[in-house]
Amino acid sequence: MIARIRKNEELLEGYFIVDIEAEGIGLRKAGRPAVPGQFYMLKAGPSTDPLLRRPLSLHRKLSDDSVRFLYRRAGRGTALLSRLIPGDEIDVLGPLGNGFPMPAGIKHALIVGGGIGIAPLMALADYISDERKDISAAAFIGGRSREYVLGADEFSRKGIETFTATEDGSLGKKGFITHILDEYIHEHKHKGTGGWAIYSCGPHPMLISVAAMAKKYGIKNYTSMESNMACGIGACMGCVIGVLDREHGSSVYKKVCDDGPVFDADDIVW
Amino acid sequence: MVKIKPSLSVKLGPLTLKNPVVTASGTFGYGEEYSKYFDLSLLGGITTKGLSLKPMQGNPPPRLCETPSGMLNAIGLQNVGVDDFIKRKLPFLAGFDTKVIANIFGNTVEEYEAVTARLDRAKGVHAIEVNISCPNVKKGGMAFGTDLEATYDVIRAVRNATSLPVIAKLSPNVTDIVPFADRAAHAGADALSLINTLLGMAIDIKNRKPRIANITGGLSGPAIRPVAVRIVWQVYRAVGLPIIGMGGIMNAEDAIEFMLAGATAVAAGTASFVNPLAPVEIIAGIERYMIENGIDHAHHLIGQVQA
Ligand SMILES: Cc1cc2nc3c(=O)[nH]c(=O)nc-3n(C[C@H](O)[C@H](O)[C@H](O)COP(=O)(O)OP(=O)(O)OC[C@H]3O[C@@H](n4cnc5c(N)ncnc54)[C@H](O)[C@@H]3O)c2cc1C
Ligand SMILES: Cc1cc2nc3c(=O)[nH]c(=O)nc-3n(C[C@H](O)[C@H](O)[C@H](O)COP(=O)(O)O)c2cc1C
Ligand code: FES
């Protein structure tokens, strides 16, 4: 569908938010809202170079007819997007993919993000604080330095206890956010971690260490994965990752766009 | 100006399509994914993802990357296998008023034969497209399509295993494709699909690694269009079989270019990734072009380049 840019702003060097509007863009079918963890395929302009759409996660659902993305200028596709101005058209497909699962019995969500990985986790935080008063949350946000810790203030404002870490110590603890997560779980685990779930998105090494920690403590970990995509709708088989097939005890290739992008971290062949 | 609606129907030998636009194998799944975006009955035909005797896992990721006006892929023919296709995917496709073209491949001539025999007995398959041109699998695939005798043997075996129309999908990764088209014709093919992807490679200069795990992959998209148009034109002039033209067709203008070069039908491939509605927009655009140019029948476009 063709959407219109309402706002496209650089937050800090190379990081942008863009709000786009189109009728029903914040909805899946039949009036049901897009869920946190879902993504959209965007194409800025009709040129054949870049050719393919680029996936971006739902960052915030502003209304049924308006959504926000948080994106990093990584290459030509996102650079092109960053140059669009209010009123410009953009071609959008979505929402796509499965979204973060919230199985019954979840009481406490640990939200773990690094850098641009915070993009889909903000949608999750919005959902929990607006619609799931039965679930408490804590957030763990890491980045290279102070500026790259995105969204921490916003999480705190929602009343979510928020911990930060930076590699250079310019904000929060110095080091990796996974250390703080480890301390947090260690400190609280005597009260029981039943009903806890970790939601993660960020750089691959961070996801691996979060998954290992979740396993160590026996906590469920749902993680949003990335891969190069062509179609985004399950047709090309181009975006697969290796996932354990528990039934057959082997690994199979699953589509990030269609079976994911959110997977049970314990199933992923890292 | 013709006042009446022009006829878009075309004949690929024994296979009649209601319009010249089909989907390219491997770019349209088994149809289900795109059925959310438009009515599949609008299509001239649907070509399935390549089917093998046994299910295939495909190649390790990363499987694709973008290149200038194109993309490289090495999916490695991941597919559900012919039996599961017949049981689970075909009944869905059979519900639409369009021609289902089953694309097949194998590691041996016998495998091609066995897959064909199963599809021949299945209800709802209208033609077999024989892929002897996949650049992304070690055995089979392109190994057949780049050897004249193997081309003949595979097409002959498929021909003998079915009464359905047989379409040979040829590899562009040869110096001269005409002898291959000729061998396929002699082996009994009813039509030709031209072209499969061109073998390519891309390197990430930051980590000095190939950008896809298979190292090399198949190049598709607008980048290959002039090569594909040239091949369609060469084969059209030299060999008597009808051609399904493909390679970088993004819109109706591109499709018409292929028809003028000699294609009877056209396939949209990579275009569907960029725009799920591409195939139906191409159909509408061809019709508009025919009305604007007073062409009453799609057949009158074929091979009409003034060379
Ligand atoms: C489901 C999903 C959700 C995503 N959500 C967001 C989001 O909310 N915000 C955001 O900023 N980014 C997100 N991404 C990543 C984003 O899609 C890529 O950064 C983007 O496609 C790069 O396109 P480009 O043309 O700018 O860069 P390209 O020119 O294509 O590539 C430039 C560089 O970026 C790297 N790159 C390309 N694609 C990806 C990728 N998928 N992941 C990581 N690195 C990549 C390449 O290796 C290359 O070095 C998401 C990816 C997926 C799969
Ligand atoms: C992701 C992908 C998967 C493909 N899989 C197959 C396949 O299984 N069998 C086949 O014969 N061709 C396959 N092809 C080739 C296409 O059918 C087509 O010949 C080629 O992409 C050129 O057309 P295009 O530029 O319009 O995509 C595949 C192409 C792509 C991009
Ligand atoms: S991007 Fe095509 S199947 Fe996932």
XYZ file of C-alpha atoms and ligand atoms in Angstrom:
665
model
C 0.000 0.000 0.000
C 1.064 3.590 -0.522
C 1.630 5.470 2.703
C 2.627 9.054 3.361
C 5.529 10.288 5.443
C 4.346 12.472 8.282
C 7.648 12.965 10.025
C 11.192 11.752 9.368
C 13.765 12.957 11.881
C 17.382 12.234 12.669
C 17.635 11.503 16.409
C 21.390 11.283 16.392
C 23.942 10.818 13.644
C 22.632 7.971 11.481
C 19.571 7.088 13.599
C 16.112 8.158 12.538
C 12.452 7.869 13.391
C 9.869 7.980 10.654
C 6.091 8.205 11.065
C 3.995 7.052 8.163
C 0.269 7.187 7.550
C -2.133 5.090 5.500
C -5.583 3.782 6.159
C -5.400 0.643 8.291
C -1.591 0.484 8.310
C -1.568 -0.273 12.029
C -3.954 -3.180 11.592
C -3.704 -6.782 10.626
C -6.835 -8.185 9.057
C -10.322 -7.568 10.385
C -9.619 -4.627 12.613
C -7.064 -6.433 14.766
C -4.008 -4.365 15.615
C -0.483 -5.131 14.438
C 1.386 -6.881 17.243
C 4.793 -6.011 18.702
C 7.538 -7.935 16.903
C 5.836 -7.714 13.523
C 7.583 -5.851 10.718
C 6.889 -4.045 7.452
C 8.636 -4.180 4.090
C 9.327 -0.660 2.831
C 10.376 0.689 -0.526
C 11.381 4.295 -0.914
C 10.948 5.239 -4.569
C 10.392 3.195 -7.711
C 14.061 2.804 -8.704
C 15.442 -0.672 -9.458
C 18.623 0.124 -7.522
C 18.086 -0.508 -4.682
C 15.639 -3.074 -5.942
C 14.169 -4.917 -2.991
C 12.070 -3.709 -0.087
C 13.759 -3.288 3.300
C 12.339 -4.795 6.495
C 11.753 -2.548 9.517
C 10.104 -3.557 12.778
C 7.045 -1.875 14.138
C 8.470 0.583 16.675
C 5.229 2.197 17.801
C 1.672 1.891 16.669
C 0.500 5.509 16.787
C -3.053 4.754 15.647
C -4.875 2.335 13.366
C -3.738 4.514 10.475
C -0.240 5.479 11.557
C 2.933 3.681 12.627
C 6.463 4.681 13.613
C 9.770 3.044 12.735
C 13.156 3.553 14.356
C 15.959 2.879 11.927
C 19.677 3.057 11.470
C 21.129 4.220 8.177
C 22.928 1.011 7.213
C 23.286 1.353 3.463
C 21.575 2.628 0.356
C 18.014 1.571 1.115
C 17.873 3.192 4.525
C 19.793 6.238 3.221
C 17.107 6.715 0.594
C 14.438 6.430 3.277
C 16.232 9.005 5.429
C 15.920 11.588 2.645
C 12.127 11.419 2.388
C 10.261 14.424 3.728
C 6.739 14.916 5.101
C 4.163 14.434 2.359
C 6.343 12.050 0.314
C 4.923 8.669 -0.620
C 6.367 5.355 0.473
C 5.365 1.865 -0.613
C 4.679 -0.398 2.370
C 3.767 -4.048 2.836
C 2.640 -5.289 6.228
C 2.354 -5.872 9.089
C 4.174 -9.172 8.493
C 5.556 -11.991 10.614
C 4.488 -13.485 13.908
C 5.292 -11.012 16.696
C 6.368 -11.649 20.293
C 4.366 -14.438 21.893
C 2.658 -13.793 25.210
C 1.574 -17.220 26.348
C -0.806 -17.430 29.279
C 1.006 -17.449 32.612
C 3.580 -14.778 31.820
C 3.846 -12.420 34.769
C 7.197 -10.710 34.354
C 8.827 -9.656 31.098
C 12.554 -8.942 30.894
C 13.124 -6.753 27.873
C 16.709 -6.872 26.629
C 17.863 -4.669 23.768
C 21.100 -3.472 22.257
C 21.443 -0.481 19.932
C 18.879 -0.431 17.153
C 17.466 -3.689 18.596
C 15.305 -1.518 20.780
C 13.073 -0.840 17.748
C 10.586 -3.709 18.174
C 10.988 -3.820 21.970
C 9.439 -0.362 22.343
C 6.274 -1.692 20.723
C 6.341 -4.511 23.246
C 6.773 -2.082 26.144
C 3.880 0.025 24.818
C 1.698 -3.047 24.671
C 2.584 -4.246 28.151
C 2.147 -0.863 29.817
C -1.057 0.006 27.945
C -2.864 -3.286 27.772
C -1.348 -5.803 30.158
C -1.545 -4.451 33.675
C -1.210 -8.085 34.776
C 2.392 -8.192 33.533
C 5.310 -6.366 35.102
C 8.445 -5.578 33.147
C 12.089 -4.664 33.548
C 14.233 -3.357 30.727
C 17.948 -3.830 30.038
C 19.324 -1.564 27.381
C 22.856 -1.488 26.098
C 24.803 0.558 23.598
C 28.256 1.633 22.544
C 28.024 4.900 24.481
C 25.406 7.191 26.060
C 23.885 8.406 22.754
C 23.398 4.881 21.457
C 21.314 3.748 24.405
C 18.035 4.315 22.657
C 14.692 4.514 24.342
C 15.838 4.171 27.978
C 14.079 7.368 29.094
C 10.908 6.283 27.407
C 10.969 2.928 29.182
C 11.469 4.629 32.557
C 8.631 7.041 31.821
C 6.350 4.062 31.364
C 7.233 3.009 34.881
C 9.360 0.115 33.702
C 12.419 -0.407 35.861
C 15.227 0.272 33.392
C 18.891 -0.672 33.545
C 21.509 0.585 31.150
C 25.065 -0.292 30.261
C 27.555 1.202 27.818
C 30.812 -0.134 26.498
C 32.607 3.102 27.472
C 30.786 3.640 30.770
C 29.281 6.980 29.654
C 25.857 5.846 30.860
C 24.865 3.198 33.388
C 27.309 0.409 34.114
C 30.442 -0.009 32.022
C 30.364 -3.236 30.080
C 27.768 -5.446 28.541
C 24.083 -5.276 29.390
C 24.055 -9.044 29.711
C 26.103 -8.746 32.941
C 23.413 -6.585 34.477
C 20.747 -8.988 33.323
C 22.684 -11.815 34.940
C 22.965 -9.903 38.254
C 19.278 -9.041 38.167
C 18.157 -12.608 37.646
C 20.654 -13.862 40.207
C 19.351 -11.390 42.783
C 15.678 -12.172 42.233
C 15.722 -15.847 41.480
C 15.098 -16.940 45.086
C 11.594 -15.468 44.706
C 11.078 -17.791 41.780
C 11.303 -17.138 38.076
C 8.146 -19.019 37.111
C 6.119 -16.843 34.731
C 9.204 -14.917 33.605
C 10.128 -14.478 29.976
C 13.013 -12.687 28.296
C 12.364 -10.719 25.105
C 15.545 -9.861 23.220
C 16.627 -8.041 20.094
C 20.013 -6.647 19.166
C 23.459 -7.594 17.915
C 23.996 -11.299 17.296
C 26.646 -11.814 20.040
C 24.301 -10.225 22.583
C 21.440 -12.497 21.532
C 23.675 -15.538 21.903
C 24.722 -14.619 25.410
C 21.150 -13.765 26.445
C 19.981 -17.121 25.092
C 22.704 -18.927 27.041
C 21.742 -17.084 30.213
C 18.047 -17.849 29.748
C 18.936 -21.494 29.382
C 21.122 -21.406 32.487
C 18.283 -20.004 34.603
C 15.535 -21.984 32.887
C 13.714 -18.870 31.660
C 11.941 -18.705 28.298
C 13.645 -16.412 25.791
C 11.882 -15.060 22.735
C 14.206 -13.316 20.329
C 13.666 -11.299 17.167
C 16.000 -12.441 14.389
C 17.276 -10.764 11.252
C 18.278 -12.014 7.862
C 18.443 -10.744 4.314
C 14.983 -10.773 2.819
C 13.647 -10.598 -0.698
C 9.870 -11.111 -0.513
C 9.115 -10.835 3.221
C 5.997 -12.963 2.808
C 7.286 -16.547 2.771
C 7.568 -17.138 -0.963
C 11.278 -17.041 -1.834
C 12.853 -19.175 0.936
C 15.717 -16.718 1.005
C 15.594 -15.623 4.646
C 15.940 -18.932 6.477
C 17.864 -19.686 9.658
C 18.594 -23.078 11.234
C 16.043 -24.072 13.860
C 15.774 -27.298 15.886
C 12.963 -29.596 14.930
C 12.269 -31.186 18.312
C 9.955 -33.801 16.867
C 12.670 -35.264 14.660
C 15.690 -34.230 16.717
C 17.260 -32.567 13.705
C 17.635 -29.018 12.483
C 15.537 -27.509 9.737
C 15.535 -24.188 7.917
C 12.755 -21.839 8.917
C 11.800 -18.567 7.336
C 12.542 -15.467 9.402
C 9.808 -13.533 7.594
C 7.050 -16.050 7.970
C 7.883 -18.476 10.790
C 9.508 -15.541 12.635
C 10.964 -13.007 13.031
C 10.480 -13.989 16.677
C 11.733 -17.434 17.670
C 12.136 -19.384 20.892
C 15.864 -18.766 21.445
C 16.298 -22.319 22.686
C 15.324 -23.644 19.233
C 17.794 -21.558 17.266
C 20.941 -23.134 15.884
C 23.218 -20.195 16.825
C -8.423 1.768 -32.636
C -10.128 -1.484 -31.826
C -13.296 -0.945 -29.854
C -13.690 -4.521 -28.644
C -11.691 -6.015 -25.819
C -8.527 -7.519 -27.290
C -7.911 -11.244 -26.845
C -5.006 -11.929 -24.509
C -5.147 -15.687 -24.881
C -1.994 -17.425 -26.149
C -1.036 -20.988 -27.043
C 2.150 -22.633 -25.821
C 1.855 -25.604 -28.117
C -0.897 -27.731 -26.585
C -1.198 -25.477 -23.521
C -3.626 -22.568 -23.829
C -3.282 -19.675 -21.409
C -6.016 -17.086 -20.955
C -3.353 -14.391 -20.946
C 0.408 -14.452 -21.534
C 1.487 -13.873 -17.920
C 2.655 -16.648 -15.622
C 4.701 -16.578 -12.423
C 8.332 -17.727 -12.507
C 9.316 -20.830 -10.586
C 10.705 -20.213 -7.116
C 9.396 -16.678 -6.897
C 5.766 -17.427 -6.129
C 5.992 -20.221 -3.537
C 3.087 -22.579 -4.109
C 0.694 -19.712 -4.669
C -0.757 -19.486 -1.164
C 1.430 -16.591 -0.052
C 0.294 -14.363 -2.904
C -3.367 -15.378 -2.775
C -3.684 -12.856 0.069
C -2.830 -10.088 -2.371
C -4.903 -10.897 -5.469
C -7.172 -13.491 -7.060
C -4.870 -16.109 -8.568
C -7.517 -16.856 -11.207
C -6.423 -13.653 -12.936
C -3.117 -15.268 -13.932
C -2.383 -17.017 -17.199
C -0.563 -19.623 -15.160
C 1.276 -20.353 -11.941
C 4.652 -22.062 -12.004
C 5.462 -23.804 -8.725
C 8.731 -23.825 -6.824
C 10.981 -26.614 -8.157
C 9.836 -30.055 -7.009
C 12.046 -33.073 -6.360
C 11.343 -36.700 -5.545
C 12.258 -36.218 -1.878
C 11.921 -33.018 0.182
C 15.092 -30.889 0.107
C 16.594 -28.769 2.893
C 18.279 -26.316 0.564
C 21.512 -24.397 1.091
C 22.780 -22.838 4.330
C 22.147 -19.105 4.904
C 22.818 -16.393 3.934
C 21.037 -17.387 0.769
C 20.542 -14.068 -0.928
C 21.938 -10.605 -1.358
C 21.057 -7.623 -3.436
C 23.243 -6.506 -6.355
C 22.863 -3.531 -8.710
C 19.282 -3.766 -10.069
C 19.196 -7.427 -9.236
C 19.759 -10.091 -6.642
C 21.827 -13.209 -6.177
C 20.176 -16.275 -4.717
C 21.308 -19.732 -3.779
C 18.199 -21.216 -2.219
C 19.380 -24.673 -3.210
C 15.918 -25.782 -4.301
C 14.474 -26.173 -0.814
C 11.075 -27.767 -1.398
C 8.460 -29.995 0.181
C 8.937 -32.853 -2.292
C 6.550 -33.981 -4.994
C 4.340 -36.194 -2.797
C 3.706 -33.522 -0.192
C 3.083 -31.029 -2.986
C 0.407 -33.242 -4.495
C -1.185 -33.929 -1.133
C -1.011 -30.513 0.502
C -0.339 -27.768 -2.023
C -1.976 -28.852 -5.255
C -5.589 -29.019 -3.960
C -5.316 -25.329 -3.048
C -4.028 -24.382 -6.494
C -6.639 -26.524 -8.212
C -9.280 -24.222 -6.741
C -8.280 -21.427 -9.112
C -9.143 -20.948 -12.751
C -5.563 -20.824 -13.987
C -2.988 -23.225 -15.436
C -0.706 -24.940 -12.945
C 2.782 -25.560 -14.285
C 4.758 -27.917 -12.045
C 8.475 -27.121 -12.141
C 10.635 -30.198 -11.508
C 14.267 -31.184 -11.086
C 16.267 -34.249 -10.143
C 19.756 -35.553 -9.520
C 19.435 -38.274 -12.142
C 17.404 -38.874 -15.281
C 15.457 -41.512 -13.343
C 14.502 -38.976 -10.680
C 13.168 -36.556 -13.296
C 11.187 -39.435 -14.712
C 9.769 -40.515 -11.353
C 8.700 -36.979 -10.364
C 7.026 -36.561 -13.750
C 5.149 -39.842 -13.443
C 3.697 -38.764 -10.092
C 2.604 -35.379 -11.373
C 1.146 -36.967 -14.495
C -1.286 -38.914 -12.331
C -2.177 -35.924 -10.123
C -5.311 -33.922 -10.799
C -4.811 -30.226 -11.401
C -1.379 -30.131 -13.052
C -1.535 -28.706 -16.577
C 2.097 -28.821 -17.653
C 5.559 -29.884 -16.516
C 8.432 -27.405 -16.617
C 11.747 -29.215 -16.522
C 14.482 -27.280 -14.756
C 17.824 -28.333 -16.173
C 19.359 -25.018 -15.372
C 19.600 -24.394 -11.631
C 23.047 -22.962 -10.895
C 22.803 -23.642 -7.154
C 22.913 -27.386 -6.691
C 25.982 -29.551 -7.032
C 24.494 -32.449 -8.928
C 21.717 -32.266 -11.493
C 20.379 -28.849 -12.334
C 22.793 -26.969 -14.520
C 24.969 -30.043 -15.033
C 22.197 -31.316 -17.331
C 21.482 -27.976 -18.901
C 25.057 -27.347 -19.998
C 25.532 -30.729 -21.695
C 23.778 -31.302 -25.015
C 23.281 -35.046 -24.669
C 22.133 -34.815 -21.049
C 19.642 -32.140 -22.106
C 18.252 -34.504 -24.695
C 18.141 -37.479 -22.306
C 16.316 -35.650 -19.513
C 13.723 -34.048 -21.772
C 13.205 -37.333 -23.617
C 12.667 -39.217 -20.341
C 10.163 -36.643 -19.105
C 8.417 -36.639 -22.484
C 7.985 -40.400 -22.311
C 6.687 -40.286 -18.745
C 3.766 -37.934 -19.359
C 1.123 -36.843 -21.789
C 1.095 -33.350 -20.258
C 2.775 -30.511 -22.149
C 6.518 -30.461 -21.431
C 8.382 -27.160 -21.093
C 12.188 -27.219 -21.019
C 13.754 -24.503 -18.868
C 17.181 -23.845 -20.258
C 20.368 -22.478 -18.764
C 21.753 -19.187 -20.041
C 25.133 -20.217 -18.652
C 26.374 -21.571 -21.989
C 28.166 -19.890 -24.882
C 25.411 -20.586 -27.403
C 21.978 -21.610 -26.203
C 20.515 -22.395 -29.638
C 21.857 -25.981 -29.891
C 20.356 -26.689 -26.447
C 16.978 -25.368 -27.525
C 17.267 -27.494 -30.611
C 18.092 -30.667 -28.624
C 15.152 -30.008 -26.297
C 12.881 -29.653 -29.329
C 14.094 -32.918 -30.794
C 13.595 -34.657 -27.456
C 9.922 -33.713 -27.604
C 9.573 -30.508 -25.581
C 6.423 -28.527 -26.391
C 7.799 -25.176 -25.262
C 10.870 -23.499 -23.768
C 11.337 -21.314 -20.692
C 14.085 -18.732 -21.154
C 15.974 -17.829 -19.028
C 16.963 -19.195 -15.670
C 19.334 -17.121 -13.538
C 22.859 -16.217 -14.599
C 25.663 -17.545 -12.416
C 27.099 -14.700 -10.356
C 29.100 -13.792 -7.257
C 29.424 -10.885 -4.832
C 32.043 -10.237 -2.142
C 31.759 -8.178 1.040
C 34.998 -6.198 1.004
C 34.775 -5.473 4.739
C 35.186 -9.084 5.843
C 36.409 -10.388 2.476
C 33.767 -13.100 2.452
C 31.374 -14.070 -0.301
C 28.034 -12.421 0.410
C 26.115 -15.678 0.134
C 27.144 -18.923 1.825
C 27.062 -20.933 -1.388
C 29.736 -18.492 -2.715
C 28.104 -18.309 -6.146
C 24.419 -17.838 -6.883
C 21.874 -17.101 -9.546
C 21.479 -13.505 -10.690
C 17.933 -12.341 -11.417
C 16.080 -9.078 -11.806
C 16.336 -6.099 -14.203
C 20.135 -6.509 -14.363
C 19.742 -9.601 -16.579
C 16.932 -8.355 -18.815
C 18.984 -7.449 -21.920
C 20.697 -10.842 -21.791
C 17.336 -12.592 -21.540
C 15.777 -10.577 -24.366
C 18.765 -11.402 -26.582
C 18.467 -15.125 -25.822
C 14.718 -15.172 -26.489
C 15.304 -13.450 -29.825
C 18.109 -15.845 -30.857
C 16.090 -18.941 -29.993
C 12.883 -17.602 -31.541
C 14.610 -17.133 -34.877
C 16.357 -20.522 -34.837
C 13.959 -22.974 -33.205
C 10.269 -23.511 -33.822
C 9.056 -23.892 -30.239
C 6.930 -21.362 -28.345
C 8.835 -19.528 -25.599
C 8.001 -18.344 -22.098
C 10.284 -15.328 -21.725
C 11.612 -14.198 -18.366
C 14.488 -12.353 -16.754
C 13.985 -9.013 -15.060
C 10.433 -8.353 -16.196
C 9.142 -5.714 -13.775
C 6.216 -4.215 -15.684
C 4.116 -4.451 -18.857
C 6.664 -2.543 -20.974
C 9.305 -5.139 -20.132
C 6.867 -7.968 -20.867
C 5.979 -6.521 -24.270
C 9.683 -6.216 -25.074
C 10.022 -9.988 -24.553
C 6.981 -10.718 -26.704
C 8.338 -8.559 -29.505
C 11.611 -10.507 -29.243
C 9.682 -13.740 -29.740
C 8.160 -14.840 -26.440
C 4.623 -16.255 -26.600
C 4.188 -15.880 -22.848
C 6.155 -14.115 -20.125
C 6.953 -14.828 -16.492
C 7.273 -12.386 -13.622
C 9.873 -13.553 -11.111
C 11.870 -11.200 -8.916
C 9.225 -8.550 -9.669
C 6.791 -10.315 -7.329
C 9.206 -9.823 -4.418
C 9.255 -6.095 -4.993
C 5.558 -5.794 -5.799
C 3.225 -8.708 -5.047
C 0.752 -7.273 -7.557
C 3.300 -7.179 -10.406
C 1.834 -10.123 -12.391
C -1.679 -8.666 -12.475
C -0.413 -5.172 -13.213
C 1.544 -6.616 -16.135
C -1.590 -8.290 -17.524
C -3.518 -5.028 -17.306
C -0.658 -3.113 -18.905
C -0.384 -5.511 -21.847
C -4.098 -5.154 -22.469
C -3.824 -1.356 -22.350
C -0.913 -1.407 -24.813
C -2.899 -3.609 -27.191
C -5.898 -1.281 -27.074
C -3.732 1.794 -27.580
C -1.962 0.213 -30.535
C -4.971 -1.425 -32.155
C -3.754 -4.973 -31.599
C -6.704 -7.332 -31.301
C -4.831 -10.501 -30.449
C -1.794 -11.095 -28.234
C -0.405 -13.463 -30.867
C 0.170 -10.469 -33.102
C 2.861 -9.175 -30.769
C 5.054 -12.247 -30.869
C 8.367 -11.783 -32.649
C 7.321 -8.450 -34.123
C 10.610 -6.675 -33.456
C 11.603 -4.806 -36.620
C 15.163 -6.096 -36.738
C 12.577 -8.563 10.540
C 13.581 -7.428 10.486
C 13.320 -6.259 11.183
C 14.220 -5.200 11.135
N 13.924 -4.074 11.838
C 14.775 -3.026 11.792
C 14.460 -1.810 12.485
O 13.395 -1.685 13.119
N 15.343 -0.796 12.404
C 16.516 -0.889 11.684
O 17.277 0.074 11.649
N 16.826 -2.015 11.026
C 15.997 -3.081 11.049
N 16.318 -4.225 10.353
C 17.554 -4.241 9.547
C 17.324 -3.493 8.242
O 16.362 -4.195 7.483
C 18.623 -3.366 7.446
O 19.505 -2.548 8.133
C 18.364 -2.787 6.081
O 17.672 -3.722 5.282
C 19.644 -2.392 5.397
O 19.317 -1.897 4.096
P 20.220 -0.831 3.371
O 19.851 -0.779 1.951
O 20.204 0.446 4.109
O 21.647 -1.444 3.538
P 22.371 -2.420 2.524
O 23.047 -1.591 1.516
O 21.449 -3.484 2.101
O 23.415 -3.005 3.507
C 24.307 -2.142 4.195
C 24.924 -2.891 5.315
O 23.916 -3.294 6.226
C 23.984 -4.686 6.441
N 22.631 -5.254 6.431
C 21.846 -5.413 5.345
N 20.707 -6.013 5.682
C 20.780 -6.234 7.008
C 19.934 -6.841 7.953
N 18.751 -7.365 7.608
N 20.319 -6.883 9.209
C 21.496 -6.360 9.588
N 22.347 -5.782 8.756
C 21.998 -5.731 7.491
C 24.741 -5.267 5.285
O 25.495 -6.384 5.686
C 25.607 -4.149 4.842
O 26.885 -4.186 5.431
C 15.431 -5.303 10.392
C 15.694 -6.482 9.696
C 14.799 -7.534 9.735
C 15.093 -8.776 8.982
C 14.689 -16.882 -5.196
C 14.588 -17.562 -6.531
C 14.289 -18.919 -6.594
C 14.196 -19.575 -7.820
N 13.888 -20.906 -7.861
C 13.750 -21.542 -9.057
C 13.358 -22.920 -9.131
O 13.105 -23.567 -8.110
N 13.266 -23.507 -10.355
C 13.506 -22.808 -11.513
O 13.393 -23.386 -12.588
N 13.849 -21.497 -11.479
C 13.983 -20.847 -10.281
N 14.321 -19.506 -10.255
C 14.545 -18.778 -11.519
C 13.313 -17.966 -11.937
O 12.209 -18.814 -12.183
C 13.607 -17.114 -13.185
O 13.970 -17.961 -14.236
C 14.723 -16.105 -12.959
O 14.654 -15.567 -11.666
C 14.715 -14.953 -13.963
O 13.540 -14.183 -13.882
P 13.394 -12.829 -12.988
O 14.578 -11.972 -13.309
O 12.093 -12.249 -13.396
O 13.396 -13.259 -11.563
C 14.417 -18.849 -9.027
C 14.709 -17.480 -8.951
C 14.790 -16.817 -7.729
C 15.103 -15.357 -7.697
S 12.014 -13.199 2.599
Fe 11.161 -14.496 1.104
S 10.679 -16.256 2.289
Fe 11.342 -14.843 3.765
